[in-house]
PDB file of C-alpha atoms in Angstrom:
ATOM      1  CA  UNK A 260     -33.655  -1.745 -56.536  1.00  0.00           C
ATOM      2  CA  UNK A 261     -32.043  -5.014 -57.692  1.00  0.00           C
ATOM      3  CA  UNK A 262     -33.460  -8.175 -55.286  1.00  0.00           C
ATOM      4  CA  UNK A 263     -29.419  -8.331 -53.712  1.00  0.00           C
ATOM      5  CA  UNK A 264     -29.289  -4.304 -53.047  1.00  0.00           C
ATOM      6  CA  UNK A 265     -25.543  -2.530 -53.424  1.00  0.00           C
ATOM      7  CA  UNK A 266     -24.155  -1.286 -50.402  1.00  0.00           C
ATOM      8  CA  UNK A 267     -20.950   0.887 -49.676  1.00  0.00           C
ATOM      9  CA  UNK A 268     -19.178   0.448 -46.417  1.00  0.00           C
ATOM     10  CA  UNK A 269     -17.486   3.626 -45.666  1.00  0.00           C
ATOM     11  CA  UNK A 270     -15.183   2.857 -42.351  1.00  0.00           C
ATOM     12  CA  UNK A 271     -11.270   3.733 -41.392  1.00  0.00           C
ATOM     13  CA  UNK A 272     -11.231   1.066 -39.456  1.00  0.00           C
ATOM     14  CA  UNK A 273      -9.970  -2.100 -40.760  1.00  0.00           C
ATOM     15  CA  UNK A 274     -11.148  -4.973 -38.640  1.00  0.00           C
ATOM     16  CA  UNK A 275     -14.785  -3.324 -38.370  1.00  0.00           C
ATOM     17  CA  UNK A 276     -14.755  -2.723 -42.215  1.00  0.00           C
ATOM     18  CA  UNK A 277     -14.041  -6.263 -43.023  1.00  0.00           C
ATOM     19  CA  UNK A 278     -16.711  -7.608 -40.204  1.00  0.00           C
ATOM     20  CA  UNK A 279     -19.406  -5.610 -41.486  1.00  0.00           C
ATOM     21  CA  UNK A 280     -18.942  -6.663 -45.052  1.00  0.00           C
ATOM     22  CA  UNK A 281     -18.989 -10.192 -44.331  1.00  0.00           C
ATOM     23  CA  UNK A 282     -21.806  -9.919 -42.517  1.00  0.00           C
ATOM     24  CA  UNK A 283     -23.781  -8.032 -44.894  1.00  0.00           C
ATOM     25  CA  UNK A 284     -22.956 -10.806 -47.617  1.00  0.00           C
ATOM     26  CA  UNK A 285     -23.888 -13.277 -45.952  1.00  0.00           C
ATOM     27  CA  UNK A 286     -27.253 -11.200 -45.334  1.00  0.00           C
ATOM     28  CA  UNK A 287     -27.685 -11.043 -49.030  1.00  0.00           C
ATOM     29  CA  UNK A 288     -26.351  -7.603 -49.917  1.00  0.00           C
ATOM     30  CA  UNK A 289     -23.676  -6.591 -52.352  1.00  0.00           C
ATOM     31  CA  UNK A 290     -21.401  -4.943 -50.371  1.00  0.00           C
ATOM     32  CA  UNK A 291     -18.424  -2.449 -51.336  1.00  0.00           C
ATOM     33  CA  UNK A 292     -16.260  -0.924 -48.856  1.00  0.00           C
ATOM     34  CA  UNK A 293     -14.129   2.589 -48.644  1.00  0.00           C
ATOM     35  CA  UNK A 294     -11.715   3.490 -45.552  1.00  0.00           C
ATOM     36  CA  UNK A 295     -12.725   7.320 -46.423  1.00  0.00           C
ATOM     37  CA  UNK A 296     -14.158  10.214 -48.307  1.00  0.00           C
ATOM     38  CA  UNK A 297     -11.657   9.499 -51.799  1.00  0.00           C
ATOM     39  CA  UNK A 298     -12.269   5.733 -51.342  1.00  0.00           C
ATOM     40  CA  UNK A 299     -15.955   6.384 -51.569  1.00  0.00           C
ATOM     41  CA  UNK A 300     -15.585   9.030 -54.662  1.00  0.00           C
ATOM     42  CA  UNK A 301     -14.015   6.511 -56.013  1.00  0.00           C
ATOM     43  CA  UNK A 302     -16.659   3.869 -56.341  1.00  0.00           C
ATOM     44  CA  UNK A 303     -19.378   6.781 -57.148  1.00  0.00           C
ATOM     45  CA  UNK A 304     -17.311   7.648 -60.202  1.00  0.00           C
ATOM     46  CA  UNK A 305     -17.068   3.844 -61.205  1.00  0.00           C
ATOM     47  CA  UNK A 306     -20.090   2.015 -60.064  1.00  0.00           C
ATOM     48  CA  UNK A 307     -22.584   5.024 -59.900  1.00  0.00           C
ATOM     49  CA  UNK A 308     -24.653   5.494 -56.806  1.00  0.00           C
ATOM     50  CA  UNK A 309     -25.345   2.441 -54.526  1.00  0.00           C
ATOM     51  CA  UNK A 310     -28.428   1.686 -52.826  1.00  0.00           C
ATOM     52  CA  UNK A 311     -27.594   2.660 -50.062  1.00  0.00           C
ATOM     53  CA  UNK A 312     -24.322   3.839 -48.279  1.00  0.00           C
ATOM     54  CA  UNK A 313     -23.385   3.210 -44.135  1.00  0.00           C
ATOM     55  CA  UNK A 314     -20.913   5.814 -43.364  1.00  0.00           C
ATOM     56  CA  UNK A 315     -19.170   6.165 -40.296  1.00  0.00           C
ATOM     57  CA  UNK A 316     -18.318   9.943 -38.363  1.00  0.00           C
ATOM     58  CA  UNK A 317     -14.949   9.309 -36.988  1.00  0.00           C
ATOM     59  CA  UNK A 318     -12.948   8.976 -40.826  1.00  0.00           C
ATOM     60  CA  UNK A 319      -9.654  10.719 -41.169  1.00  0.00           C
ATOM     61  CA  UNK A 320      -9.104  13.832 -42.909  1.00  0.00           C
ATOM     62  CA  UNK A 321     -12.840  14.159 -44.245  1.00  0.00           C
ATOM     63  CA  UNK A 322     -15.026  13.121 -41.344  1.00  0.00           C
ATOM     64  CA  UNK A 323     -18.888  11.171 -41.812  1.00  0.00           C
ATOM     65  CA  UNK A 324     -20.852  14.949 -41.582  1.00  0.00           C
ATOM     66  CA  UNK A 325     -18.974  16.795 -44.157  1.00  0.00           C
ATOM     67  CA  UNK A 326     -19.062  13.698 -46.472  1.00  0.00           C
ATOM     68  CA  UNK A 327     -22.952  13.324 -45.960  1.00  0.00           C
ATOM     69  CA  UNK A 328     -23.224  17.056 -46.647  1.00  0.00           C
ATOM     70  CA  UNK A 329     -21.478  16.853 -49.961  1.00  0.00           C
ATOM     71  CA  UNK A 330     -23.466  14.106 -50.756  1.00  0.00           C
ATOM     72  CA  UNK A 331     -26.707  15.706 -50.575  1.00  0.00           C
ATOM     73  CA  UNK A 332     -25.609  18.634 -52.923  1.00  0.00           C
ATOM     74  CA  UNK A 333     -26.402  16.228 -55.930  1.00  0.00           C
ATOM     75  CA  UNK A 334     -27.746  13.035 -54.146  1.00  0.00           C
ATOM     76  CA  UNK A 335     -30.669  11.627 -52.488  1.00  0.00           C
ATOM     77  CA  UNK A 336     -28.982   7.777 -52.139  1.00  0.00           C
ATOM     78  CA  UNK A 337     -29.856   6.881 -48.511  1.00  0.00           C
ATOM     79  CA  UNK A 338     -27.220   6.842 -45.731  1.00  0.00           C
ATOM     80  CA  UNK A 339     -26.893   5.501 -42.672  1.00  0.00           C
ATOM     81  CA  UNK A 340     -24.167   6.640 -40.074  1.00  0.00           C
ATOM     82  CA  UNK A 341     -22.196   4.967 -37.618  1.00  0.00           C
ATOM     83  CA  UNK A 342     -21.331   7.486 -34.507  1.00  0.00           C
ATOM     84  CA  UNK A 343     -19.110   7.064 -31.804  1.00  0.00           C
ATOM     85  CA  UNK A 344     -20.984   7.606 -29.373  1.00  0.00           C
ATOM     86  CA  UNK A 345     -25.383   7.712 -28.673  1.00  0.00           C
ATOM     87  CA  UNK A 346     -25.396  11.685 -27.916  1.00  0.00           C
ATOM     88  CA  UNK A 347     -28.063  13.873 -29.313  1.00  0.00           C
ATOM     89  CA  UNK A 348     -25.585  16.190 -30.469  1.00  0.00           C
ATOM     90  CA  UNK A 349     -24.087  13.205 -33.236  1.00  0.00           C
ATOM     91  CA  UNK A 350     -27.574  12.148 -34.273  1.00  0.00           C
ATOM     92  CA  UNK A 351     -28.794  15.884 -34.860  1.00  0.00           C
ATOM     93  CA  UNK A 352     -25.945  16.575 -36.359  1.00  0.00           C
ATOM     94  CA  UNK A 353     -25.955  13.200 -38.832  1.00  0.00           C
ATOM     95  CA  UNK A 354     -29.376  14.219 -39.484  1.00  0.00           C
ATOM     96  CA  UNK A 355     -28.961  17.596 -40.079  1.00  0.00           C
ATOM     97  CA  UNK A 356     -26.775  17.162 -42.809  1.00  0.00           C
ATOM     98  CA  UNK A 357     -29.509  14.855 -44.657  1.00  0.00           C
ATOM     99  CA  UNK A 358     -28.811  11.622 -42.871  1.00  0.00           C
ATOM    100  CA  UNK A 359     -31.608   8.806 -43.060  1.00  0.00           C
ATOM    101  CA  UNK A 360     -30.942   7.122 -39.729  1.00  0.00           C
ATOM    102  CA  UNK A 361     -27.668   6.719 -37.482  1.00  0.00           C
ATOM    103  CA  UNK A 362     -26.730   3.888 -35.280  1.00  0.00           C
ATOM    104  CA  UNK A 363     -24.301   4.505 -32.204  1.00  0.00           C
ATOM    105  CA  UNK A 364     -21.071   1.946 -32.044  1.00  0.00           C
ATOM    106  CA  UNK A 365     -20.527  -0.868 -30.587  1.00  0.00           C
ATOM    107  CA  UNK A 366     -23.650  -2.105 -32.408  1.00  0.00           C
ATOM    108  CA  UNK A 367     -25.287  -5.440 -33.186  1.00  0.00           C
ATOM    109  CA  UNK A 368     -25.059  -6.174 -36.657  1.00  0.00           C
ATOM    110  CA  UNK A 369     -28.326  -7.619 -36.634  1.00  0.00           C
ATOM    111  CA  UNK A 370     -29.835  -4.138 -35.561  1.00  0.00           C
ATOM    112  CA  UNK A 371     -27.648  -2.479 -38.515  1.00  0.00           C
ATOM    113  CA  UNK A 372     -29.071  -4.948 -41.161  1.00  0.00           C
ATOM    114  CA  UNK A 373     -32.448  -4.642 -39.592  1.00  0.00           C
ATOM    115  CA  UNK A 374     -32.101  -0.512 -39.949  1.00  0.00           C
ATOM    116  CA  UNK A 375     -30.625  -0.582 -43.692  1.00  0.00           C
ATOM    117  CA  UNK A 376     -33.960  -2.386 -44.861  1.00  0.00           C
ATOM    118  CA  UNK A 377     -36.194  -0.197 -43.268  1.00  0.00           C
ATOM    119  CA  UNK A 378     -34.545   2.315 -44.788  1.00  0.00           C
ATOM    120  CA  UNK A 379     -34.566   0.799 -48.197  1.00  0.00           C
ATOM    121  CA  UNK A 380     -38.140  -0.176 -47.726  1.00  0.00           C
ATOM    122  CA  UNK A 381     -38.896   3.619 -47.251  1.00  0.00           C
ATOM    123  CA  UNK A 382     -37.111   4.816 -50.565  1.00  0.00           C
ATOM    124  CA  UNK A 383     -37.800   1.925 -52.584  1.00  0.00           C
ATOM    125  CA  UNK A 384     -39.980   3.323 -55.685  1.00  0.00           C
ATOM    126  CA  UNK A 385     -43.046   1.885 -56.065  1.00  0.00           C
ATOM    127  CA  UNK A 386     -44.619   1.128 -59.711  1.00  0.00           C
ATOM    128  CA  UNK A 387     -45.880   4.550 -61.025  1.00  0.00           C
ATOM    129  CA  UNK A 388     -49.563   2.650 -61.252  1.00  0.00           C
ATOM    130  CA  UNK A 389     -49.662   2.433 -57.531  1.00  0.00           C
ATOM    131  CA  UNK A 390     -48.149   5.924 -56.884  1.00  0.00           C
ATOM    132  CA  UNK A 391     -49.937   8.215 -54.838  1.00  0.00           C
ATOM    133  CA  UNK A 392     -50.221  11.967 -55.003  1.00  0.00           C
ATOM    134  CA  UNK A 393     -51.931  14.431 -53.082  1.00  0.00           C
ATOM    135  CA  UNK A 394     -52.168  18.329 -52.267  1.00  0.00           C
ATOM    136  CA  UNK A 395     -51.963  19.828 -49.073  1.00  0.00           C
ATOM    137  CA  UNK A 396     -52.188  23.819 -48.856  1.00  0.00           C
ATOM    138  CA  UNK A 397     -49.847  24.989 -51.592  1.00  0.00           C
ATOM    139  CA  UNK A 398     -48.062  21.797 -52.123  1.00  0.00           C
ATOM    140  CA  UNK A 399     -47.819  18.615 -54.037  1.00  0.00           C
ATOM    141  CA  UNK A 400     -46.509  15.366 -51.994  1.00  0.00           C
ATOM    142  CA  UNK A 401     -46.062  12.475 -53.957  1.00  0.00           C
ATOM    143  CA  UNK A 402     -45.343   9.768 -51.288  1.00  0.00           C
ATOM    144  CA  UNK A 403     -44.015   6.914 -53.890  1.00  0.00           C
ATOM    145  CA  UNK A 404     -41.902   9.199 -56.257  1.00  0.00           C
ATOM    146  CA  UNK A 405     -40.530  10.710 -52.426  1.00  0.00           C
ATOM    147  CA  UNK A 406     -41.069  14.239 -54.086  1.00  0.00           C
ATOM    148  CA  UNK A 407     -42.589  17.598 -52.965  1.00  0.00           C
ATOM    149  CA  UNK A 408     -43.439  20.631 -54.958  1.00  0.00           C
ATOM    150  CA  UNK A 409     -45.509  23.958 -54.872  1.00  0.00           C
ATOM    151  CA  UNK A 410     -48.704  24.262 -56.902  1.00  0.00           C
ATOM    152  CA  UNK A 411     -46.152  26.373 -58.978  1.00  0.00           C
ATOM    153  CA  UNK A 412     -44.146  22.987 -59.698  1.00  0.00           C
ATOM    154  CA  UNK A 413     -40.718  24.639 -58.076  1.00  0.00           C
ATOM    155  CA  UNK A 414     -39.359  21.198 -56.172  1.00  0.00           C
ATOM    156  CA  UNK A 415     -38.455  21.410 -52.495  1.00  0.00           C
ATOM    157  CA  UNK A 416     -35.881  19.457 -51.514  1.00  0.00           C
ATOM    158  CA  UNK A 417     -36.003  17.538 -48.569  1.00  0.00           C
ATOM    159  CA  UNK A 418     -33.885  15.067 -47.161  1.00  0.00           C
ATOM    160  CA  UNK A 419     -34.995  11.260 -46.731  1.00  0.00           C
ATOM    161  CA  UNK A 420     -35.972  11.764 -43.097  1.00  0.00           C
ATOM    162  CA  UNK A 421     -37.582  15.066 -43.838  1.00  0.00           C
ATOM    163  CA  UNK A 422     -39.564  13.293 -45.821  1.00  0.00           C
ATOM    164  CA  UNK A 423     -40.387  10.655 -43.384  1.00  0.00           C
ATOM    165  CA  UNK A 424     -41.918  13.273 -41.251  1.00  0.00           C
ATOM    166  CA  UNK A 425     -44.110  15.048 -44.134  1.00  0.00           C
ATOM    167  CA  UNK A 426     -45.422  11.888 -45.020  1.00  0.00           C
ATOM    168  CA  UNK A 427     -46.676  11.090 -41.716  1.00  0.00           C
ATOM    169  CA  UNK A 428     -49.395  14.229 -41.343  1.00  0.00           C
ATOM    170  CA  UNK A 429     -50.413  13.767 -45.282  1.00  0.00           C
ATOM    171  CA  UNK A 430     -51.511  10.117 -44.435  1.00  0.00           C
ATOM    172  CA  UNK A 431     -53.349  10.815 -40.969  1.00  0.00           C
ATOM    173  CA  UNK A 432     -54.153  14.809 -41.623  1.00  0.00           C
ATOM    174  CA  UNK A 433     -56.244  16.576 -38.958  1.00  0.00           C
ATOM    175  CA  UNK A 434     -54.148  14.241 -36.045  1.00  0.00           C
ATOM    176  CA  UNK A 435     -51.995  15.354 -33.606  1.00  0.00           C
ATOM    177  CA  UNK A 436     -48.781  13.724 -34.152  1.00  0.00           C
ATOM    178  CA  UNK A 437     -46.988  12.567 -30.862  1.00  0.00           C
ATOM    179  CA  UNK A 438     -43.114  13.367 -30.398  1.00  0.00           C
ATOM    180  CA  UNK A 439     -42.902   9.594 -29.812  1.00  0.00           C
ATOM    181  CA  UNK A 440     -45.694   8.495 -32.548  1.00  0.00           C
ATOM    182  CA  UNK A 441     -43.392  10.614 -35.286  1.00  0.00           C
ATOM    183  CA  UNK A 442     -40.012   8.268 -33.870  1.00  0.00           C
ATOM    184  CA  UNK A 443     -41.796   5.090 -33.988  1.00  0.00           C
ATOM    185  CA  UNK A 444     -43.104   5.483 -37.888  1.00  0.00           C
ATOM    186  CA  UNK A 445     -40.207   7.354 -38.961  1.00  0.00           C
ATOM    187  CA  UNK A 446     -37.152   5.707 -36.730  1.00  0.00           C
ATOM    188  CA  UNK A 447     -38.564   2.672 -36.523  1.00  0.00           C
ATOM    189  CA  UNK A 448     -38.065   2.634 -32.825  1.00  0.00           C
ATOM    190  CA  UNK A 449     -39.344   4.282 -29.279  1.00  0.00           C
ATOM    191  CA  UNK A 450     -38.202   7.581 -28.400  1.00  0.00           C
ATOM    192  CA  UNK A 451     -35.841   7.900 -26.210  1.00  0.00           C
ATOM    193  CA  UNK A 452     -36.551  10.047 -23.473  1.00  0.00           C
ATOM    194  CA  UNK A 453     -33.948  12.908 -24.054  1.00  0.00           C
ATOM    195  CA  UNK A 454     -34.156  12.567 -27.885  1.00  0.00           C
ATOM    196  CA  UNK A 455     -34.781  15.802 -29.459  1.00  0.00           C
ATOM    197  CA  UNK A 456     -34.080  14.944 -32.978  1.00  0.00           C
ATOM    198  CA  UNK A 457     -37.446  15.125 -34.077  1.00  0.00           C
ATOM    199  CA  UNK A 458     -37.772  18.276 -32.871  1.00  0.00           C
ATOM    200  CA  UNK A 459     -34.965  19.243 -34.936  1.00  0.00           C
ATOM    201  CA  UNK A 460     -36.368  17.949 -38.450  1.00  0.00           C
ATOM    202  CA  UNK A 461     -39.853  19.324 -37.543  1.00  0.00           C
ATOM    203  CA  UNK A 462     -38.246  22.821 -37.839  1.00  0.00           C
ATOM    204  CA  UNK A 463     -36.114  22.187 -40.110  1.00  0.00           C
ATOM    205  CA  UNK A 464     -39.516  20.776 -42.152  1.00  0.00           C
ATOM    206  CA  UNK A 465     -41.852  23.800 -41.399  1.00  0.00           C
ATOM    207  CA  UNK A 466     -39.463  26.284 -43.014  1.00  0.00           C
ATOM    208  CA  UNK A 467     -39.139  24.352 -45.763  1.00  0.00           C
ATOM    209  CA  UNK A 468     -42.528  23.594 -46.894  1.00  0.00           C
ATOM    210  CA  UNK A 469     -43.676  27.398 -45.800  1.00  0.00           C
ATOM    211  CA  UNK A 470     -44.422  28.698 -49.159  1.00  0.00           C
ATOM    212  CA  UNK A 471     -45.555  32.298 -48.435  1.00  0.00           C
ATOM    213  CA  UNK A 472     -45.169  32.359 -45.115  1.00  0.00           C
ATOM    214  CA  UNK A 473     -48.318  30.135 -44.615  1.00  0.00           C
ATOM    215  CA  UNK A 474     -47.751  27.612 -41.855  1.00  0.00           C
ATOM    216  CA  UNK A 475     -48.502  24.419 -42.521  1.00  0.00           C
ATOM    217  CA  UNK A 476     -47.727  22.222 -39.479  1.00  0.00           C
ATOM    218  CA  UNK A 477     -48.430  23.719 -36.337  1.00  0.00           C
ATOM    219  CA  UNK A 478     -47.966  22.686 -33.024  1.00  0.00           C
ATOM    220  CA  UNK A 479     -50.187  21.462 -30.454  1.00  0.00           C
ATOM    221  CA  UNK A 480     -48.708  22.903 -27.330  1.00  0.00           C
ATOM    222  CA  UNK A 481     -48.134  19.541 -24.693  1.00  0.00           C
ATOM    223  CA  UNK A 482     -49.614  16.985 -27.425  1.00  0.00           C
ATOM    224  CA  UNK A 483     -46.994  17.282 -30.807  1.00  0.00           C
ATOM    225  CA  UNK A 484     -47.520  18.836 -34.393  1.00  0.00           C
ATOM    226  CA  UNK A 485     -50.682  18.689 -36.481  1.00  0.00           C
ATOM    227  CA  UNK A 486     -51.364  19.103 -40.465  1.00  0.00           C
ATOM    228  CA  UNK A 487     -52.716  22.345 -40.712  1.00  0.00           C
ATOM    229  CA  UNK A 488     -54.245  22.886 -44.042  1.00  0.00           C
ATOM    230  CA  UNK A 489     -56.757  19.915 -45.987  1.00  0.00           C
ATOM    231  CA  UNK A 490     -55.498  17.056 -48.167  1.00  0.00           C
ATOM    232  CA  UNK A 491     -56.921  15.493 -51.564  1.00  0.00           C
ATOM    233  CA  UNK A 492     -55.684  13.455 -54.052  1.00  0.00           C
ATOM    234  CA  UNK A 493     -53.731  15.640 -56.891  1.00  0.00           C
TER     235      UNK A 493
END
């Protein structure tokens, strides 16, 4: 990632569009922008994959989910997306289909900037010197490189805030993992009280990583989700 990371603005709505790239620039990001699905295809097929792409639900024609779900058939660029509204049922949904974090409108820009680098801070590769690796059970995490495989070297793939997640109970294994412990290190943020996105990605997670039906994260009935099996270095 370049020190001025590229962004894509995907939004139908014209005012909003231009707001948000302005302020972005003048945050220090190079900023394209799209009004929908073709826009964006677009600016993949010229410029390649951004750094990272905010994407809005409410588009015309192709909406923000079935654009993020194309996406991740071939693509692991991060993506933030704009909803309509704070309901569980948008953010589940946005990170069901492989979002990395969502942010309900009207929003402060300052909170959308402050979200995109967190996010970029997360999947930012680190110099293969410093990368870490380790085994847990019957798989490989390697928490720089963002990549999981068996011992059998088939990949699993796992969206960004899947990820997130895994990465939490192969850096503090044998813990019980709060609901609201998981938000803060993944989210960046508290829980909110009726939030049960994590929830979500936790099973989404467990069937994931399951490689022969072994379980690898239970749950701790009352208390959260615990790393199951040991960890070492690989």
């Amino acid at each position: 990632m370049t020190d001025m990371p590229r962004v894509v603005v995907v939004e139908d709505d014209p005012e909003i569009r231009t707001l948000v790239r302005d302020y972005l620039r003048r945050q220090g990001f190079r900023v394209d922008i799209a009004d929908g699905g073709a826009g964006l295809d677009r600016l993949l097929a010229q410029y390649g994959p951004p750094d990272l792409i905010v994407l809005d639900v409410m588009l015309p024609g192709e909406d923000g989910f079935a654009i993020c779900r194309r996406l991740r058939v071939a693509s692991r660029v991060p993506i933030i997306m704009l909803t309509a509204r704070g309901d569980d049922i948008d953010r589940i949904l946005g990170l069901e289909m492989g979002a990395d974090d969502y942010l309900a409108k009207p929003f402060n820009p300052r909170e959308l900037v402050a979200r995109m680098r967190a996010v970029l801070r997360r999947t930012e590769p680190q110099p293969i010197a410093d990368r870490r690796r380790f085994a847990a059970g019957p798989i490989t995490v390697d928490l720089d490189a963002r990549s999981v495989a068996t011992t059998d070297g088939v990949v699993i793939d796992l969206t960004g805030a899947e990820f997130d997640l895994l990465a939490c109970f192969v850096t503090r294994p044998g813990r019980v993992l709060s609901r609201d412990q998981l938000m803060d290190w993944t989210r960046g943020r508290r829980a909110e009280a009726l939030d049960r996105t994590i929830d979500v990605q936790m099973s989404r997670l467990r069937k994931k990583i399951e490689v022969g039906g072994e379980p690898l994260i239970k749950t701790a009935r009352g208390a959260g989700y615990v790393l199951a099996v040991a960890v070492t270095e690989a």
